[in-house]
Short mmCIF file of C-alpha atoms in Angstrom, two decimals:
data_model
loop_
_atom_site.label_atom_id
_atom_site.label_comp_id
_atom_site.label_asym_id
_atom_site.label_seq_id
_atom_site.Cartn_x
_atom_site.Cartn_y
_atom_site.Cartn_z
CA MET A 1 60.23 100.26 145.27
CA GLY A 2 58.69 103.27 145.70
CA CYS A 3 55.07 101.17 145.50
CA LEU A 4 56.26 98.61 148.21
CA GLU A 5 58.04 101.42 150.36
CA PHE A 6 54.28 103.09 150.10
CA LEU A 7 52.58 99.95 151.28
CA LYS A 8 54.93 99.22 153.73
CA ASP A 9 54.40 102.73 155.48
CA PHE A 10 50.72 102.45 154.94
CA PHE A 11 51.25 99.28 156.87
CA LEU A 12 53.09 100.21 159.68
CA GLY A 13 51.17 103.49 160.21
CA PHE A 14 48.14 101.96 160.19
CA TRP A 15 49.17 100.86 163.81
CA ASP A 16 49.77 103.92 165.25
CA TYR A 17 48.22 105.28 168.13
CA GLU A 18 46.96 109.27 168.03
CA THR A 19 46.05 110.79 171.41
CA PRO A 20 44.57 114.79 171.68
CA LYS A 21 47.49 116.92 173.11
CA VAL A 22 46.41 119.79 175.59
CA MET A 23 47.60 122.92 174.10
CA VAL A 24 46.29 126.43 176.00
CA VAL A 25 46.11 129.36 173.23
CA LYS A 26 45.84 132.92 174.68
CA ASP A 27 43.86 134.33 171.40
CA LYS A 28 40.54 136.01 172.15
CA LYS A 29 39.11 135.55 168.83
CA LEU A 30 39.44 132.32 168.56
CA GLY A 31 38.25 131.87 172.32
CA VAL A 32 35.00 133.74 171.33
CA ILE A 33 34.76 131.43 168.66
CA TYR A 34 35.41 128.33 170.78
CA ARG A 35 32.92 129.31 173.23
CA ALA A 36 30.21 130.34 171.09
CA VAL A 37 29.95 127.45 169.04
CA GLN A 38 30.14 125.70 172.40
CA PHE A 39 26.66 127.79 173.77
CA LEU A 40 25.09 126.91 170.14
CA VAL A 41 25.44 123.35 170.48
CA ILE A 42 24.26 122.87 174.01
CA THR A 43 21.35 125.16 173.52
CA TYR A 44 20.38 123.01 170.22
CA PHE A 45 20.38 119.73 172.71
CA ILE A 46 18.61 121.14 175.84
CA TRP A 47 16.26 123.26 173.78
CA TYR A 48 15.16 121.49 170.72
CA VAL A 49 16.17 117.69 171.31
CA PHE A 50 15.62 117.30 174.84
CA ILE A 51 12.88 119.98 175.77
CA SER A 52 10.97 120.64 172.09
CA GLN A 53 11.63 117.05 170.90
CA LYS A 54 11.26 114.87 174.01
CA ALA A 55 14.70 112.11 173.12
CA TYR A 56 14.40 110.91 176.83
CA GLN A 57 10.96 109.42 175.56
CA GLU A 58 10.11 106.24 173.97
CA THR A 59 7.69 106.75 171.10
CA GLU A 60 4.75 105.60 169.50
CA THR A 61 3.45 107.07 166.65
CA ARG A 62 1.04 104.03 165.04
CA PRO A 63 -1.57 103.33 167.44
CA GLU A 64 -4.60 101.63 166.99
CA SER A 65 -8.09 103.40 166.34
CA SER A 66 -11.76 103.16 165.86
CA VAL A 67 -14.29 105.84 164.41
CA TYR A 68 -17.85 106.50 164.49
CA THR A 69 -20.00 109.15 162.56
CA GLU A 70 -23.63 109.89 162.64
CA MET A 71 -25.03 113.05 161.06
CA ARG A 72 -28.19 115.06 162.05
CA GLY A 73 -30.30 117.89 161.02
CA VAL A 74 -33.57 118.97 159.09
CA ALA A 75 -33.96 121.17 156.17
CA LEU A 76 -36.67 122.64 154.19
CA LEU A 77 -35.83 122.22 150.06
CA GLY A 78 -39.09 124.49 148.79
CA ASP A 79 -42.52 123.07 150.58
CA ALA A 80 -40.28 119.41 151.46
CA VAL A 81 -38.67 118.33 154.69
CA GLN A 82 -34.98 116.65 153.96
CA ASP A 83 -33.38 114.78 156.66
CA THR A 84 -30.24 113.06 157.06
CA THR A 85 -32.06 109.92 156.62
CA GLU A 86 -32.59 110.77 152.88
CA CYS A 87 -29.37 112.95 152.31
CA VAL A 88 -26.59 111.00 154.60
CA ARG A 89 -24.51 108.18 152.75
CA PRO A 90 -23.38 105.57 154.58
CA SER A 91 -26.62 105.72 156.98
CA GLU A 92 -24.59 103.09 159.25
CA GLY A 93 -21.24 105.92 160.45
CA GLY A 94 -17.70 105.07 159.74
CA ASP A 95 -14.49 107.00 159.20
CA VAL A 96 -15.78 108.17 155.98
CA ILE A 97 -19.91 109.95 155.52
CA SER A 98 -21.11 112.38 152.90
CA THR A 99 -24.45 114.18 152.77
CA ILE A 100 -26.08 115.64 149.20
CA LEU A 101 -26.12 119.26 148.92
CA ARG A 102 -27.45 119.17 145.30
CA LYS A 103 -29.28 117.03 143.20
CA GLU A 104 -29.71 116.39 139.26
CA VAL A 105 -32.37 114.13 138.73
CA THR A 106 -33.51 111.76 135.32
CA HIS A 107 -36.99 111.14 135.92
CA ASP A 108 -39.17 108.02 134.34
CA GLN A 109 -36.15 106.19 132.24
CA THR A 110 -37.32 102.51 130.49
CA GLN A 111 -35.12 100.58 129.09
CA GLY A 112 -35.43 100.88 125.19
CA THR A 113 -33.82 102.72 121.96
CA CYS A 114 -33.14 106.49 121.59
CA ALA A 115 -30.97 109.07 120.45
CA GLU A 116 -27.73 109.19 121.67
CA HIS A 117 -25.56 112.54 122.96
CA TYR A 118 -24.20 114.70 120.17
CA SER A 119 -21.82 115.58 122.38
CA VAL A 120 -20.72 111.59 122.34
CA ALA A 121 -17.71 111.05 119.45
CA ASN A 122 -18.83 109.88 116.07
CA ALA A 123 -22.48 109.91 117.08
CA ASN A 124 -23.76 112.47 114.73
CA CYS A 125 -24.74 110.94 111.58
CA THR A 126 -26.93 112.04 107.96
CA ARG A 127 -27.75 108.15 107.39
CA ASP A 128 -27.53 105.09 108.44
CA SER A 129 -24.29 103.96 107.14
CA ASP A 130 -22.54 105.99 109.62
CA CYS A 131 -23.97 104.32 112.77
CA ILE A 132 -22.25 101.04 112.82
CA GLN A 133 -24.54 98.26 114.59
CA GLY A 134 -23.17 96.90 117.88
CA GLU A 135 -20.27 99.55 118.07
CA SER A 136 -20.08 101.31 121.82
CA ASP A 137 -18.30 104.41 122.95
CA PHE A 138 -16.27 104.91 125.77
CA ASP A 139 -18.34 108.02 126.54
CA GLY A 140 -21.39 106.76 125.37
CA HIS A 141 -24.78 105.42 126.79
CA GLY A 142 -25.29 101.94 125.10
CA GLN A 143 -24.92 99.94 122.38
CA ARG A 144 -25.76 101.16 118.67
CA THR A 145 -28.74 99.78 116.92
CA GLY A 146 -27.25 100.61 113.00
CA ARG A 147 -29.82 103.54 112.42
CA CYS A 148 -29.38 107.07 111.98
CA ILE A 149 -32.30 109.61 113.88
CA ARG A 150 -33.63 112.34 115.04
CA TYR A 151 -32.16 113.59 118.03
CA TYR A 152 -35.38 113.99 119.99
CA ASN A 153 -36.67 117.39 119.17
CA TYR A 154 -33.97 118.92 117.28
CA THR A 155 -33.48 119.10 113.53
CA PHE A 156 -29.96 117.25 113.20
CA LYS A 157 -29.58 113.71 113.98
CA THR A 158 -27.55 111.17 115.90
CA CYS A 159 -27.15 107.33 116.11
CA GLU A 160 -29.70 105.26 117.73
CA ILE A 161 -28.82 103.44 121.01
CA LYS A 162 -30.09 100.86 123.48
CA SER A 163 -30.22 102.55 126.79
CA TRP A 164 -32.49 103.72 129.88
CA CYS A 165 -34.40 106.36 127.83
CA PRO A 166 -33.82 109.06 127.74
CA ILE A 167 -30.53 110.20 128.27
CA GLU A 168 -29.66 112.03 131.32
CA GLU A 169 -28.05 114.88 128.83
CA TYR A 170 -31.33 115.49 127.07
CA ALA A 171 -33.72 115.09 130.32
CA VAL A 172 -31.95 116.37 133.54
CA VAL A 173 -33.83 118.23 135.72
CA ARG A 174 -31.80 120.38 138.10
CA GLU A 175 -32.93 120.61 141.62
CA PRO A 176 -31.91 123.54 143.78
CA ALA A 177 -29.48 123.57 146.70
CA LEU A 178 -30.05 122.51 150.12
CA GLU A 179 -27.99 125.40 151.43
CA GLN A 180 -30.15 125.04 155.07
CA ALA A 181 -28.09 121.71 155.48
CA ILE A 182 -25.28 124.02 156.61
CA ASN A 183 -26.66 123.60 160.24
CA PHE A 184 -26.13 119.91 159.87
CA THR A 185 -23.99 118.66 162.84
CA VAL A 186 -21.83 115.64 162.78
CA PHE A 187 -20.93 113.22 165.43
CA ILE A 188 -17.11 111.71 165.39
CA LYS A 189 -16.58 109.31 168.02
CA ASN A 190 -12.75 108.21 167.98
CA ALA A 191 -11.46 106.05 170.45
CA ILE A 192 -7.48 105.21 170.38
CA HIS A 193 -5.30 102.75 171.96
CA PHE A 194 -1.36 102.74 172.31
CA PRO A 195 -0.30 99.10 172.58
CA LYS A 196 3.06 100.01 174.11
CA PHE A 197 2.02 101.89 176.71
CA LYS A 198 -1.26 99.95 177.85
CA VAL A 199 -3.20 103.20 177.13
CA LEU A 200 -6.98 103.89 175.98
CA ARG A 201 -8.29 107.13 175.37
CA GLY A 202 -11.58 108.60 174.07
CA ASN A 203 -12.70 112.03 172.56
CA ILE A 204 -16.20 111.99 174.88
CA LYS A 205 -16.55 111.81 178.71
CA PRO A 206 -18.26 108.66 178.95
CA ASN A 207 -19.94 109.91 182.13
CA LYS A 208 -22.15 112.91 180.23
CA PRO A 209 -23.78 111.64 177.26
CA LYS A 210 -26.70 113.71 177.43
CA LYS A 211 -24.22 116.98 177.28
CA LEU A 212 -23.44 116.01 173.62
CA LEU A 213 -27.18 116.43 172.66
CA ARG A 214 -26.96 120.23 173.03
CA CYS A 215 -22.93 121.17 173.00
CA HIS A 216 -20.67 121.96 170.13
CA TYR A 217 -17.48 121.46 170.13
CA HIS A 218 -14.74 124.41 171.26
CA PRO A 219 -11.16 123.81 171.91
CA GLU A 220 -11.19 125.81 175.02
CA THR A 221 -14.55 125.17 176.78
CA ASN A 222 -15.85 121.76 175.25
CA PRO A 223 -12.83 120.12 173.94
CA TYR A 224 -14.71 116.79 174.79
CA CYS A 225 -17.80 117.29 172.67
CA PRO A 226 -16.89 116.22 169.23
CA VAL A 227 -20.29 117.59 167.57
CA PHE A 228 -19.23 120.15 164.20
CA SER A 229 -21.60 121.49 161.89
CA LEU A 230 -21.01 121.46 158.30
CA GLY A 231 -20.97 125.55 158.57
CA PHE A 232 -18.05 125.08 160.93
CA ILE A 233 -16.40 122.66 159.36
CA ALA A 234 -16.48 124.56 155.73
CA ALA A 235 -15.20 127.78 157.45
CA GLN A 236 -12.53 125.65 159.06
CA ALA A 237 -11.28 124.70 155.78
CA ARG A 238 -11.39 128.09 154.25
CA GLU A 239 -14.12 126.78 152.20
CA LYS A 240 -17.39 128.73 150.96
CA PHE A 241 -20.49 126.64 151.54
CA SER A 242 -22.39 127.93 148.94
CA GLU A 243 -19.63 126.69 146.47
CA LEU A 244 -19.82 123.05 147.87
CA CYS A 245 -23.43 123.25 147.30
CA ARG A 246 -22.66 123.91 143.82
CA THR A 247 -19.52 121.60 142.96
CA GLY A 248 -19.34 119.34 146.05
CA GLY A 249 -15.88 118.56 147.78
CA ILE A 250 -13.75 116.06 150.15
CA ILE A 251 -12.94 117.91 153.45
CA GLY A 252 -10.38 115.51 155.76
CA VAL A 253 -11.09 115.69 159.21
CA PHE A 254 -7.97 115.32 161.28
CA ILE A 255 -8.09 114.08 164.53
CA ASN A 256 -3.91 114.53 166.27
CA TRP A 257 -3.46 112.69 169.38
CA LYS A 258 -0.24 114.28 170.96
CA CYS A 259 -0.30 112.34 174.48
CA ASP A 260 2.80 112.83 177.13
CA PHE A 261 2.25 110.19 179.45
CA ASP A 262 5.04 111.56 181.97
CA VAL A 263 1.97 113.46 182.95
CA ASP A 264 -1.73 112.06 184.11
CA PRO A 265 -3.09 110.71 180.73
CA SER A 266 -6.45 112.57 181.20
CA ALA A 267 -4.48 115.76 179.76
CA CYS A 268 -4.17 113.68 176.41
CA ILE A 269 -6.93 115.60 174.77
CA PRO A 270 -7.18 115.48 170.76
CA THR A 271 -7.22 118.50 168.77
CA TYR A 272 -9.10 118.42 165.38
CA SER A 273 -8.36 120.71 161.88
CA PHE A 274 -10.08 120.26 158.61
CA ARG A 275 -9.17 120.69 155.10
CA ARG A 276 -10.45 120.33 151.67
CA LEU A 277 -8.53 116.86 149.75
CA ASP A 278 -9.88 117.27 146.41
CA MET A 279 -7.72 119.66 143.91
CA ARG A 280 -9.72 122.62 143.30
CA LYS A 281 -7.66 123.87 140.36
CA ASN A 282 -7.80 120.72 138.27
CA LEU A 283 -11.24 121.26 136.93
CA PRO A 284 -12.22 117.89 135.77
CA SER A 285 -11.34 116.11 138.94
CA SER A 286 -12.44 118.66 141.20
CA GLY A 287 -15.64 118.50 143.30
CA TYR A 288 -17.31 115.43 144.69
CA TYR A 289 -20.42 114.01 143.18
CA TYR A 290 -21.73 110.26 142.51
CA ARG A 291 -24.68 108.49 140.66
CA PHE A 292 -27.35 106.04 141.94
CA ALA A 293 -31.19 105.20 140.81
CA LYS A 294 -34.30 104.40 142.43
CA TYR A 295 -36.28 102.20 140.58
CA TYR A 296 -39.97 101.42 140.58
CA HIS A 297 -42.88 99.71 138.36
CA LYS A 298 -46.17 101.11 136.61
CA ASP A 299 -48.44 99.32 134.14
CA GLY A 300 -46.35 96.35 134.43
CA VAL A 301 -42.93 98.53 132.91
CA GLU A 302 -39.44 99.05 135.00
CA TYR A 303 -38.75 102.33 135.65
CA ARG A 304 -36.05 104.61 137.19
CA SER A 305 -35.04 107.65 138.38
CA LEU A 306 -31.28 108.43 138.01
CA ILE A 307 -29.56 111.16 140.58
CA LYS A 308 -26.64 113.09 140.24
CA ALA A 309 -26.00 114.01 143.83
CA TYR A 310 -23.38 116.42 144.68
CA GLY A 311 -22.53 117.17 148.45
CA ILE A 312 -19.88 117.16 151.05
CA ARG A 313 -17.65 114.09 151.64
CA LEU A 314 -15.61 114.30 155.08
CA ASP A 315 -12.85 111.42 155.58
CA VAL A 316 -12.08 111.19 159.30
CA ILE A 317 -7.93 110.63 159.44
CA VAL A 318 -6.26 109.91 162.99
CA HIS A 319 -2.94 110.37 163.92
CA GLY A 320 -1.27 109.54 167.35
CA HIS A 321 1.86 110.34 169.40
CA ALA A 322 2.44 109.11 172.49
CA GLY A 323 5.98 109.38 174.91
CA ARG A 324 6.82 108.12 177.53
CA PHE A 325 10.49 108.33 179.82
CA SER A 326 12.77 105.53 179.26
CA LEU A 327 16.02 105.63 180.10
CA ILE A 328 17.89 103.81 177.32
CA PRO A 329 17.26 106.91 174.68
CA THR A 330 17.72 109.38 177.41
CA ILE A 331 21.55 107.78 178.09
CA ILE A 332 21.65 107.83 173.93
CA ASN A 333 20.61 111.36 173.36
CA THR A 334 23.35 112.40 176.13
CA VAL A 335 26.14 110.69 175.05
CA THR A 336 25.27 112.40 171.66
CA ALA A 337 24.79 116.18 172.72
CA MET A 338 28.58 115.43 174.84
CA THR A 339 30.31 113.89 171.62
CA SER A 340 29.18 116.40 169.70
CA VAL A 341 30.28 119.45 171.58
CA GLY A 342 33.41 118.06 170.61
CA ILE A 343 32.50 119.60 167.25
CA CYS A 344 33.71 123.27 168.59
CA SER A 345 37.55 121.86 169.39
CA ILE A 346 37.61 120.41 165.48
CA ILE A 347 36.16 123.70 164.41
CA CYS A 348 38.51 125.96 166.33
CA ASP A 349 41.45 123.88 165.46
CA TRP A 350 40.63 124.26 161.77
CA ILE A 351 40.07 128.17 162.23
CA MET A 352 43.70 127.90 164.33
CA LEU A 353 45.71 126.36 161.78
CA THR A 354 44.36 127.73 158.69
CA PHE A 355 43.81 131.63 159.71
CA ILE A 356 45.90 132.44 162.67
CA ASP A 357 49.24 130.00 162.77
CA LYS A 358 51.07 131.82 159.49
CA ASN A 359 54.29 130.83 161.05
CA GLU A 360 53.53 127.45 161.63
CA VAL A 361 54.02 128.20 165.28
CA PHE A 362 51.07 126.29 166.37
CA SER A 363 51.38 123.55 164.29
CA GLU A 364 54.67 122.88 165.66
CA LYS A 365 53.38 122.81 169.31
CA LYS A 366 50.19 120.90 168.34
CA PHE A 367 51.28 117.73 166.10
CA ASP A 368 54.81 115.64 167.51
CA ASP A 369 55.74 112.52 166.20
CA VAL A 370 57.54 110.02 169.04
CA SER A 371 57.62 106.83 166.89
CA LYS A 372 61.44 107.31 167.30
CA GLN A 373 63.11 108.00 170.56
CA PRO A 374 66.92 109.17 170.94
CA SER A 375 68.59 106.42 172.81
CA GLN A 376 69.62 106.81 176.62
CA PRO A 377 72.36 106.51 178.36
CA ILE A 378 72.46 103.52 180.62
CA THR A 379 73.20 104.61 184.16
CA THR A 380 72.68 104.12 187.84
CA ASP A 381 71.80 107.47 188.29
CA PHE A 382 68.02 108.92 187.54
CA THR A 383 67.97 110.89 184.66
CA LEU A 384 65.60 113.87 183.43
CA THR A 385 65.54 114.78 179.87
CA SER A 386 63.36 117.35 178.73
CA TYR A 387 62.08 117.27 175.19
CA GLY A 388 58.84 119.74 175.69
CA SER A 389 55.88 119.76 177.68
CA THR A 390 52.90 117.59 176.56
CA HIS A 391 50.81 120.91 178.29
CA SER A 392 51.68 124.04 176.57
CA ASP A 393 50.89 127.53 177.34
CA LEU A 394 51.17 129.54 174.34
CA SER A 395 51.23 133.37 174.14
CA ASP A 396 51.37 135.37 171.19
CA GLY A 397 52.69 132.51 169.75
CA VAL A 398 55.84 132.10 171.73
CA PRO A 399 56.49 128.66 173.79
CA LEU A 400 56.99 129.98 177.68
#
């Protein structure tokens, strides 16, 4: 029976209606807390939500973008002239561009047989039986022939392999770094389109193309000149250019568009930031380098020069955020702000009933159960019966 009674009371109570009751509590401490919480909530919505975050706007955060890059400059390496045609990859430009700062070259390699490098696993040997014919090692340079031969001009022996000989580790020539490349300049052209607002913006002014040949970027004096020197980029990324010449590195060029289309769209100007992307602390994967070869023939034999190039790679990454006034988000956030003010009453009610209402004076006035009304006598005269006002003024917990 207890369970049925509980379910009955729950079912009947589900259809009850609750309405707030106005009650004035003359307590200065509670009043100060109430107004302070109100002030914090209103300040949060006015300053942060509406002014800082512009919650009255509809936004677009995934614009369409295109990037074109070009590097210019000439440097001397000894007596040789090095220009960007020889140092820059790829030559056609794009959102990724790199320049070679240092080379390690292995000259005059031909296909044949030679000794494997001694650092390769199981490459060291004393007799032919130590080298299995046809076997290849993951870190090796070629396929083993089954012979154990002397390692070039040294006394110890390693397994013979079929490969491009001589191998890189033995015959590599390390060239000095191209330190004058610090003055190379990178031109970054960017166009961005916000399809929701049908606005197209660019980071250069189309009527002043000749000015780009002699200007450098400055956020205040030259915001429409996206020309950056490699030295400036390294400094902004907090990197030493000499260290980048030694190990190479990957630097991200971040173009940030933050546009407010409630004002003139011409005021939408991008900002640039630079940050190194590869992990410097993890030595095996730090830095940036790649290999390529130059092939040629001499006396009917094919030769190649294997080049291991260290350099700076620039990854251009575009971010866009635009907003414009819209009635729908304005109404939604305004209603949210007005509703959130009700939190003040909930907090103060909890404080009042938990810490102040020791004798349950407030709770008796706060909660009334009017589910059962006493029967009234039927009479032709108008009778007024008072069961307590729905608007109480409490002073020191005593009803007036």
